[in-house]
Tab-separated table of N, CA and C in Angstrom:
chain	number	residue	atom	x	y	z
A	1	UNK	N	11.997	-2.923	0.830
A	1	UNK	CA	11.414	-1.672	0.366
A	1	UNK	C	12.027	-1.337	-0.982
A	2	UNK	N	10.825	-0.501	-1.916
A	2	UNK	CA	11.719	-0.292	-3.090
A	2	UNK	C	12.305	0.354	-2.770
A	3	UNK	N	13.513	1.234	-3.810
A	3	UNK	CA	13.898	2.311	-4.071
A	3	UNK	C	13.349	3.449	-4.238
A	4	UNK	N	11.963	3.382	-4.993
A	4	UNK	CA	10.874	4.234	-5.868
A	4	UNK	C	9.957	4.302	-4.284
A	5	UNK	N	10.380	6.358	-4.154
A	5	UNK	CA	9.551	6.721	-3.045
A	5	UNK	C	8.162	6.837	-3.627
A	6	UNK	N	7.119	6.770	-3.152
A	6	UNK	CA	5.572	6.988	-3.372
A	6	UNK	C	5.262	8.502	-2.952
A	7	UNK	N	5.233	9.427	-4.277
A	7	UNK	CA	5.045	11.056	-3.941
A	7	UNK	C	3.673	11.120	-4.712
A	8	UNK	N	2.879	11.634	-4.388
A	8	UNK	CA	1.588	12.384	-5.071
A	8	UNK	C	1.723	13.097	-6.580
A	9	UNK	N	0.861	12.965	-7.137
A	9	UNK	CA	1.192	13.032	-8.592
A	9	UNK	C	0.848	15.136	-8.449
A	10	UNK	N	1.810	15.765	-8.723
A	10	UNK	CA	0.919	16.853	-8.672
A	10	UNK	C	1.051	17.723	-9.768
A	11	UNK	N	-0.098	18.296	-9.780
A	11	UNK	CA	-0.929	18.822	-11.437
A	11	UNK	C	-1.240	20.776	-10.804
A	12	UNK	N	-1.684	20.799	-12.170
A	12	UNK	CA	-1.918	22.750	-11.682
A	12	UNK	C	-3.460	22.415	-10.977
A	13	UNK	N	-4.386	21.897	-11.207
A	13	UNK	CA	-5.617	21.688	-9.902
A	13	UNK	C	-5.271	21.293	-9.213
A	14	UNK	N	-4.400	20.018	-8.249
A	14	UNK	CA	-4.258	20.393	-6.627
A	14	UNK	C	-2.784	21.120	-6.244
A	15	UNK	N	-2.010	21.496	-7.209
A	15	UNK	CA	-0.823	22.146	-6.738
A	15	UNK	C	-1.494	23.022	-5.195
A	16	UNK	N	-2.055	23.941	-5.480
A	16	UNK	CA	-2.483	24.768	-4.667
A	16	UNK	C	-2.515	23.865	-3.115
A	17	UNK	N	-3.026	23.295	-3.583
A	17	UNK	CA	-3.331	21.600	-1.826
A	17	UNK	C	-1.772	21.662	-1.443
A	18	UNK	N	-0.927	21.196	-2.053
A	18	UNK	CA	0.164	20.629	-2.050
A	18	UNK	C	0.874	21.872	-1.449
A	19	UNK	N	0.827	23.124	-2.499
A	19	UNK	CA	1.388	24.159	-2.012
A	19	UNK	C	1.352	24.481	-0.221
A	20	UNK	N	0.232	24.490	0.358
A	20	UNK	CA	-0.088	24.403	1.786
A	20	UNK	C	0.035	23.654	2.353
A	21	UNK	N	-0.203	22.302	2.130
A	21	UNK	CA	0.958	21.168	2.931
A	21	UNK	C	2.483	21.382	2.894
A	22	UNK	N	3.554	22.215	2.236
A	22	UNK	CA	4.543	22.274	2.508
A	22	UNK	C	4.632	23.337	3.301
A	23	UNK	N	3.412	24.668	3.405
A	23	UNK	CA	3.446	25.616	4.333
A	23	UNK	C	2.715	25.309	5.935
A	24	UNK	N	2.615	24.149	5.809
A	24	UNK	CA	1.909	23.451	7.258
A	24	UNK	C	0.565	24.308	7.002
A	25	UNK	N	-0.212	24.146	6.055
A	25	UNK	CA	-1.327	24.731	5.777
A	25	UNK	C	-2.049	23.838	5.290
A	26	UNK	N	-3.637	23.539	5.456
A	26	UNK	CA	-4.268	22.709	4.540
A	26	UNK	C	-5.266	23.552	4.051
A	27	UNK	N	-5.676	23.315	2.976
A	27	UNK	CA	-6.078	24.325	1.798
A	27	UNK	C	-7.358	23.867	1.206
A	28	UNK	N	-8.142	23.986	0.955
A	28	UNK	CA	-9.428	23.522	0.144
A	28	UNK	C	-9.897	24.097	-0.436
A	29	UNK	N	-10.369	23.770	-1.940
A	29	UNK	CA	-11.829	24.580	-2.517
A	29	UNK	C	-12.569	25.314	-2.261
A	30	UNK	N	-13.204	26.575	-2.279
A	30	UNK	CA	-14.524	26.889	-1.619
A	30	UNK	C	-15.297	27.290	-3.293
A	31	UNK	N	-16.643	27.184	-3.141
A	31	UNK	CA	-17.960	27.849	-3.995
A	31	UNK	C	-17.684	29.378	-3.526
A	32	UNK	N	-17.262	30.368	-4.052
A	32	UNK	CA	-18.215	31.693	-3.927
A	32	UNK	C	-19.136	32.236	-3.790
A	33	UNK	N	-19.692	31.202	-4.573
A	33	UNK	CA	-21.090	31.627	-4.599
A	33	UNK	C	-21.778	31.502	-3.457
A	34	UNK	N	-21.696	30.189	-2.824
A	34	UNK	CA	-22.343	29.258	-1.755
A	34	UNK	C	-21.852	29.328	-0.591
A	35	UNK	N	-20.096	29.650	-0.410
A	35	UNK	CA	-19.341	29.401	0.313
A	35	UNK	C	-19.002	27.760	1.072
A	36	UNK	N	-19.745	27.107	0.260
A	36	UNK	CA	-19.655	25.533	0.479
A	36	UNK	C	-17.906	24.938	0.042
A	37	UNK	N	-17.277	23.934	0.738
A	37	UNK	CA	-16.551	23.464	0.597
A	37	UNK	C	-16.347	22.679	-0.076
A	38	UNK	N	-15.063	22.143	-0.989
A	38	UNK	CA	-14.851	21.195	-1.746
A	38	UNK	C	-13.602	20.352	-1.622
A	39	UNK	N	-13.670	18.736	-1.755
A	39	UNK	CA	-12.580	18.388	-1.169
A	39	UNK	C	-12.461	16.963	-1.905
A	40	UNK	N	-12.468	16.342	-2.838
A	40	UNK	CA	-10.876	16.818	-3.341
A	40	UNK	C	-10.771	17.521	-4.456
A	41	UNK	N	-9.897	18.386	-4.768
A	41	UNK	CA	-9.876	19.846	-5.437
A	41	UNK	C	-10.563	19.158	-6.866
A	42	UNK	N	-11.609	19.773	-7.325
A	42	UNK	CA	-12.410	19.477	-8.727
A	42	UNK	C	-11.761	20.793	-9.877
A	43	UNK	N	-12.017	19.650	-11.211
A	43	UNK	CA	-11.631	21.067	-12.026
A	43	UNK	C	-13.155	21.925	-12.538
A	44	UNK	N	-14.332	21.485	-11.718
A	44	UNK	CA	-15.105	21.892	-12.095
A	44	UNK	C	-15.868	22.371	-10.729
A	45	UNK	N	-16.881	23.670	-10.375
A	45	UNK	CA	-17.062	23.891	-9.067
A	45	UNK	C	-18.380	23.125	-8.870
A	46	UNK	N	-18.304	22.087	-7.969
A	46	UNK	CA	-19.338	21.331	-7.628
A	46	UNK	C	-20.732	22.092	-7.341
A	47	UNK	N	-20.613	23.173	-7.139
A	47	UNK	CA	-22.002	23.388	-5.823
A	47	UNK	C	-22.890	24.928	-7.337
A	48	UNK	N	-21.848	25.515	-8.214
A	48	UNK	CA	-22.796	26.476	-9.015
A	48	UNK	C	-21.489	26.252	-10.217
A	49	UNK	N	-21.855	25.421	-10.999
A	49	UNK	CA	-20.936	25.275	-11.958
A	49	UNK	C	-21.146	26.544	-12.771
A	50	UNK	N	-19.687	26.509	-13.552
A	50	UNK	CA	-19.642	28.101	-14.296
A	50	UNK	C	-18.968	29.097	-13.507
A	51	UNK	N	-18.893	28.718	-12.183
A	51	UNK	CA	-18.506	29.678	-10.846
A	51	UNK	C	-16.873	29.184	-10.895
A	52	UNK	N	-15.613	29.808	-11.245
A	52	UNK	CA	-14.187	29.351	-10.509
A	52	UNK	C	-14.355	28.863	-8.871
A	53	UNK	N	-13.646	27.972	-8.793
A	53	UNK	CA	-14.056	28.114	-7.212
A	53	UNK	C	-12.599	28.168	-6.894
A	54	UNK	N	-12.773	28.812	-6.227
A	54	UNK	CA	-11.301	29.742	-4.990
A	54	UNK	C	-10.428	28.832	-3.483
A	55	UNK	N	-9.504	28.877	-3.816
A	55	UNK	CA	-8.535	27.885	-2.236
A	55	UNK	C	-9.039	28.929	-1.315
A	56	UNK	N	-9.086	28.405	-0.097
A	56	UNK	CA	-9.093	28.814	1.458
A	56	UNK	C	-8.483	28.446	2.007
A	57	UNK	N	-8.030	28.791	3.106
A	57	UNK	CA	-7.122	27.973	4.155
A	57	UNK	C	-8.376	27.486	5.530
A	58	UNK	N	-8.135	26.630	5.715
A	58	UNK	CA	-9.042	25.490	6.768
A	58	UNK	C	-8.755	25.426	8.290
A	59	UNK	N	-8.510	25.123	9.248
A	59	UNK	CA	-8.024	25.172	10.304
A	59	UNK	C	-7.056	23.892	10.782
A	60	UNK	N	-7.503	23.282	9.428
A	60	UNK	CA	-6.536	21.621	10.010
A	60	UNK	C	-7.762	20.779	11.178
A	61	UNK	N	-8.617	21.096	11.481
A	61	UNK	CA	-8.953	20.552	12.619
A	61	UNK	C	-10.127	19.178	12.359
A	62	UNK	N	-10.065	18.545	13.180
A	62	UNK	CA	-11.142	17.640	12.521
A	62	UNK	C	-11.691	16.700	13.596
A	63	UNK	N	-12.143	15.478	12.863
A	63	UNK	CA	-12.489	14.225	13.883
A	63	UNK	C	-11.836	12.678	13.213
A	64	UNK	N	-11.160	12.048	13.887
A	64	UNK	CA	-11.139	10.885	12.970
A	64	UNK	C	-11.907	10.214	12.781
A	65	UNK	N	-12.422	10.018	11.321
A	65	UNK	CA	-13.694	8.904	10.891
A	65	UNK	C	-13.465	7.718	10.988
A	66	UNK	N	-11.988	7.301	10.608
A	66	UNK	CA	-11.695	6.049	10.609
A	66	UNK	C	-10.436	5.879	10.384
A	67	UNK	N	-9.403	4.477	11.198
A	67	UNK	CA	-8.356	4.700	11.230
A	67	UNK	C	-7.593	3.323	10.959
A	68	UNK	N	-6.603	2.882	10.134
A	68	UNK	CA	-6.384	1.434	10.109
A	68	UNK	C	-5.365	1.353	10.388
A	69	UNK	N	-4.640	0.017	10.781
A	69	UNK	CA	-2.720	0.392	10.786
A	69	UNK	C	-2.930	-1.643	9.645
A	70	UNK	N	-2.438	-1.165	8.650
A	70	UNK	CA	-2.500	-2.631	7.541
A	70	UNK	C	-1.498	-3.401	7.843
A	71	UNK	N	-1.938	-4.835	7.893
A	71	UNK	CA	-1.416	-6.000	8.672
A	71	UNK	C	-1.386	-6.982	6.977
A	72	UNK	N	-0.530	-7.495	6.195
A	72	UNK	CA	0.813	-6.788	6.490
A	72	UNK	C	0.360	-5.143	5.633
A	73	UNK	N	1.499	-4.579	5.276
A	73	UNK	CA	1.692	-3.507	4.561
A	73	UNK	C	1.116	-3.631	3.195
A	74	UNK	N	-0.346	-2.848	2.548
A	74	UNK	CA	-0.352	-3.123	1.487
A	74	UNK	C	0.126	-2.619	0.629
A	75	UNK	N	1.083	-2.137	0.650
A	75	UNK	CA	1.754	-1.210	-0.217
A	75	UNK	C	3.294	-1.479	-0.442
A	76	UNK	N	4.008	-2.484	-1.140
A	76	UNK	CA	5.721	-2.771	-1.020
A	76	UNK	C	6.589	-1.787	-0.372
A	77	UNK	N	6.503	-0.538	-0.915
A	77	UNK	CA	7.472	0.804	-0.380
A	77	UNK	C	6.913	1.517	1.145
A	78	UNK	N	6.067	0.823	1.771
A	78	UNK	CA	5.862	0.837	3.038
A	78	UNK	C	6.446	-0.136	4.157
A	79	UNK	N	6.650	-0.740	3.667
A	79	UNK	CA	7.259	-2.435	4.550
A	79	UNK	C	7.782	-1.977	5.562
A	80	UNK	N	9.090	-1.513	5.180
A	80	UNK	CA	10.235	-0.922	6.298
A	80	UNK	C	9.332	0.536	6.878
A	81	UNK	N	8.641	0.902	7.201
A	81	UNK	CA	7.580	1.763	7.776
A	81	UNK	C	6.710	0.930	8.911
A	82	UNK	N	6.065	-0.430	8.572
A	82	UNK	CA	5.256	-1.044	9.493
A	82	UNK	C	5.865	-1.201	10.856
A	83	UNK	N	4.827	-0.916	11.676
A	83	UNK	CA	3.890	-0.879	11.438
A	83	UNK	C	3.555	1.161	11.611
A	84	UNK	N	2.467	1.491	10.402
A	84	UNK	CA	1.875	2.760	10.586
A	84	UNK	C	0.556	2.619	10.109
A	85	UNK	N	0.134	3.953	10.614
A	85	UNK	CA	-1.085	3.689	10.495
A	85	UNK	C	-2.224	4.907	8.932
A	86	UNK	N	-3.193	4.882	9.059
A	86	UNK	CA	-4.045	5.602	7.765
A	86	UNK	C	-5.353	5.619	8.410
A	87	UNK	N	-5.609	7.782	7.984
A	87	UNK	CA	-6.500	7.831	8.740
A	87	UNK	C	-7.793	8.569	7.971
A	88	UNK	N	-8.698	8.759	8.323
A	88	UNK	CA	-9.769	9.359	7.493
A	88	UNK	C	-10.068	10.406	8.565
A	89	UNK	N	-10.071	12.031	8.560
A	89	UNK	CA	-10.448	12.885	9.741
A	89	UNK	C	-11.517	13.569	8.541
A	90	UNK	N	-12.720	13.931	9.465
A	90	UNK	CA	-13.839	14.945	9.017
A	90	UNK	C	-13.460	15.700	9.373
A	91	UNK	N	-13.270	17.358	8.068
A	91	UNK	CA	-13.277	18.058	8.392
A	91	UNK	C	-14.018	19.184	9.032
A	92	UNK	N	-13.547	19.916	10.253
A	92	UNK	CA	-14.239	20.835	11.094
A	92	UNK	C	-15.214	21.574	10.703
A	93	UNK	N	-14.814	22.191	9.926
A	93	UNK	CA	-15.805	22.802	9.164
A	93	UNK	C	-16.660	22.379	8.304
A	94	UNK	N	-16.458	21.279	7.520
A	94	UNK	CA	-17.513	20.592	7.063
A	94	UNK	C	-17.188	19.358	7.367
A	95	UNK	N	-18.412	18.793	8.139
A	95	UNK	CA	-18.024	16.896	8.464
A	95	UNK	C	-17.771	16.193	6.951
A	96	UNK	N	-18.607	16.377	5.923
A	96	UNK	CA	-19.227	16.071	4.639
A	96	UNK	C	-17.848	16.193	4.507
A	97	UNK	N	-16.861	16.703	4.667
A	97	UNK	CA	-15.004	16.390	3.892
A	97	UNK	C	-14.534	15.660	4.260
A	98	UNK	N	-13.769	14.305	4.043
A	98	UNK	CA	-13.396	13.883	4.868
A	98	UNK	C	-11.752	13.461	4.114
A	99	UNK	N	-10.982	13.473	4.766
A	99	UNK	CA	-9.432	13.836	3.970
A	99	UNK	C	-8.539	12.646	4.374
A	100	UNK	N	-8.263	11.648	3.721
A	100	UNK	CA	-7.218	11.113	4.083
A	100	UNK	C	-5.564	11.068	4.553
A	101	UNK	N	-4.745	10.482	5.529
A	101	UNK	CA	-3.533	11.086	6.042
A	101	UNK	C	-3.162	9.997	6.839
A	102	UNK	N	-1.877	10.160	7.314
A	102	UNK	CA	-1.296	9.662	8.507
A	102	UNK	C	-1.468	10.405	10.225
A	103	UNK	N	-1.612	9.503	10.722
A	103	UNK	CA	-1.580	10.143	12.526
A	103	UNK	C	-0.576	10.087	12.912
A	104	UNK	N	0.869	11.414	13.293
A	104	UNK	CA	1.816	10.888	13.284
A	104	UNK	C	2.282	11.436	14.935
A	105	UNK	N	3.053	11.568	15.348
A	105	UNK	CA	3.543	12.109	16.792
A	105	UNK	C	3.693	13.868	16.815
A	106	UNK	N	4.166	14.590	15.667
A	106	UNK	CA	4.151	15.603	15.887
A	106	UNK	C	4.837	15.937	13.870
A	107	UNK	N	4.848	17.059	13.694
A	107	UNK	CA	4.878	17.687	12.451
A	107	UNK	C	6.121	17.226	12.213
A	108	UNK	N	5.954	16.524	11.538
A	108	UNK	CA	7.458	16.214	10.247
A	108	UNK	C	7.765	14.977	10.978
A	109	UNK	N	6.875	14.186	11.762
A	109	UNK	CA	7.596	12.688	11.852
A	109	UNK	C	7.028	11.485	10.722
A	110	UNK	N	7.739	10.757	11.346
A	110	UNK	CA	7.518	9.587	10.392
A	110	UNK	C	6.058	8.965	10.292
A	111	UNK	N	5.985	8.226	9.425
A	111	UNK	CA	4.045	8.398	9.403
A	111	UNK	C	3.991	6.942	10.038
A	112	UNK	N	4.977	6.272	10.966
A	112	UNK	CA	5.378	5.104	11.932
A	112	UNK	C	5.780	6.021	13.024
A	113	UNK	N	5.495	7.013	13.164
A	113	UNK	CA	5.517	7.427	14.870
A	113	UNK	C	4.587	7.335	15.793
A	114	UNK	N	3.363	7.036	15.495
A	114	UNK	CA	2.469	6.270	16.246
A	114	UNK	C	1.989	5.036	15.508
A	115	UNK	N	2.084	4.031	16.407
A	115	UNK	CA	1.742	2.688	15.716
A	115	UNK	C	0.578	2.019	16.516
């Protein structure tokens, strides 16, 4: 494994995301106008451009679309992690979101707690 952890690059458009993942919150886009959802945070509002579009908080809840555990690890700074897995869940409120993540055993484990 490297040294060099793999952190998300974060910017003032998804800070806000990020911000609610450290509050055990997941956060999304909404239209005002439309009240339609947006996912992954745009700097432009998809659904009535010209419109700011505003964070919400979501319920977290979803379905998994699809789920892999990579044989080997494609990623070097994962190695010592394998085996874990990567998941795609639709979100509840809108299937049309669909958010990538780990499936892990419970909040704050390792993203190798279910394998």
């Amino acid at each position: 494994m490297t040294d060099e952890t793999l952190l998300p690059h974060i910017d003032e458009l998804n800070a806000p995301f990020w911000e609610g993942c450290r509050a055990g919150v997941l956060r999304v886009q909404q239209c005002p106008a439309t009240g339609r959802l947006m996912f992954p945070p745009r700097p432009v509002n998809s659904w009535t451009p010209g419109t700011e579009a505003v964070w919400v908080d979501v319920s977290g809840r979803g379905r998994i679309w699809s789920v892999i555990e990579p044989h080997p690890p494609l990623m070097l700074n994962f190695t010592e992690l394998a085996p874990y897995n990567a998941i795609v869940v639709e979100l509840q409120e809108d299937p049309a979101i669909r958010i990538p993540g780990n499936l892990v055993a419970a909040p704050g484990a390792a993203i190798n707690s279910v394998g």
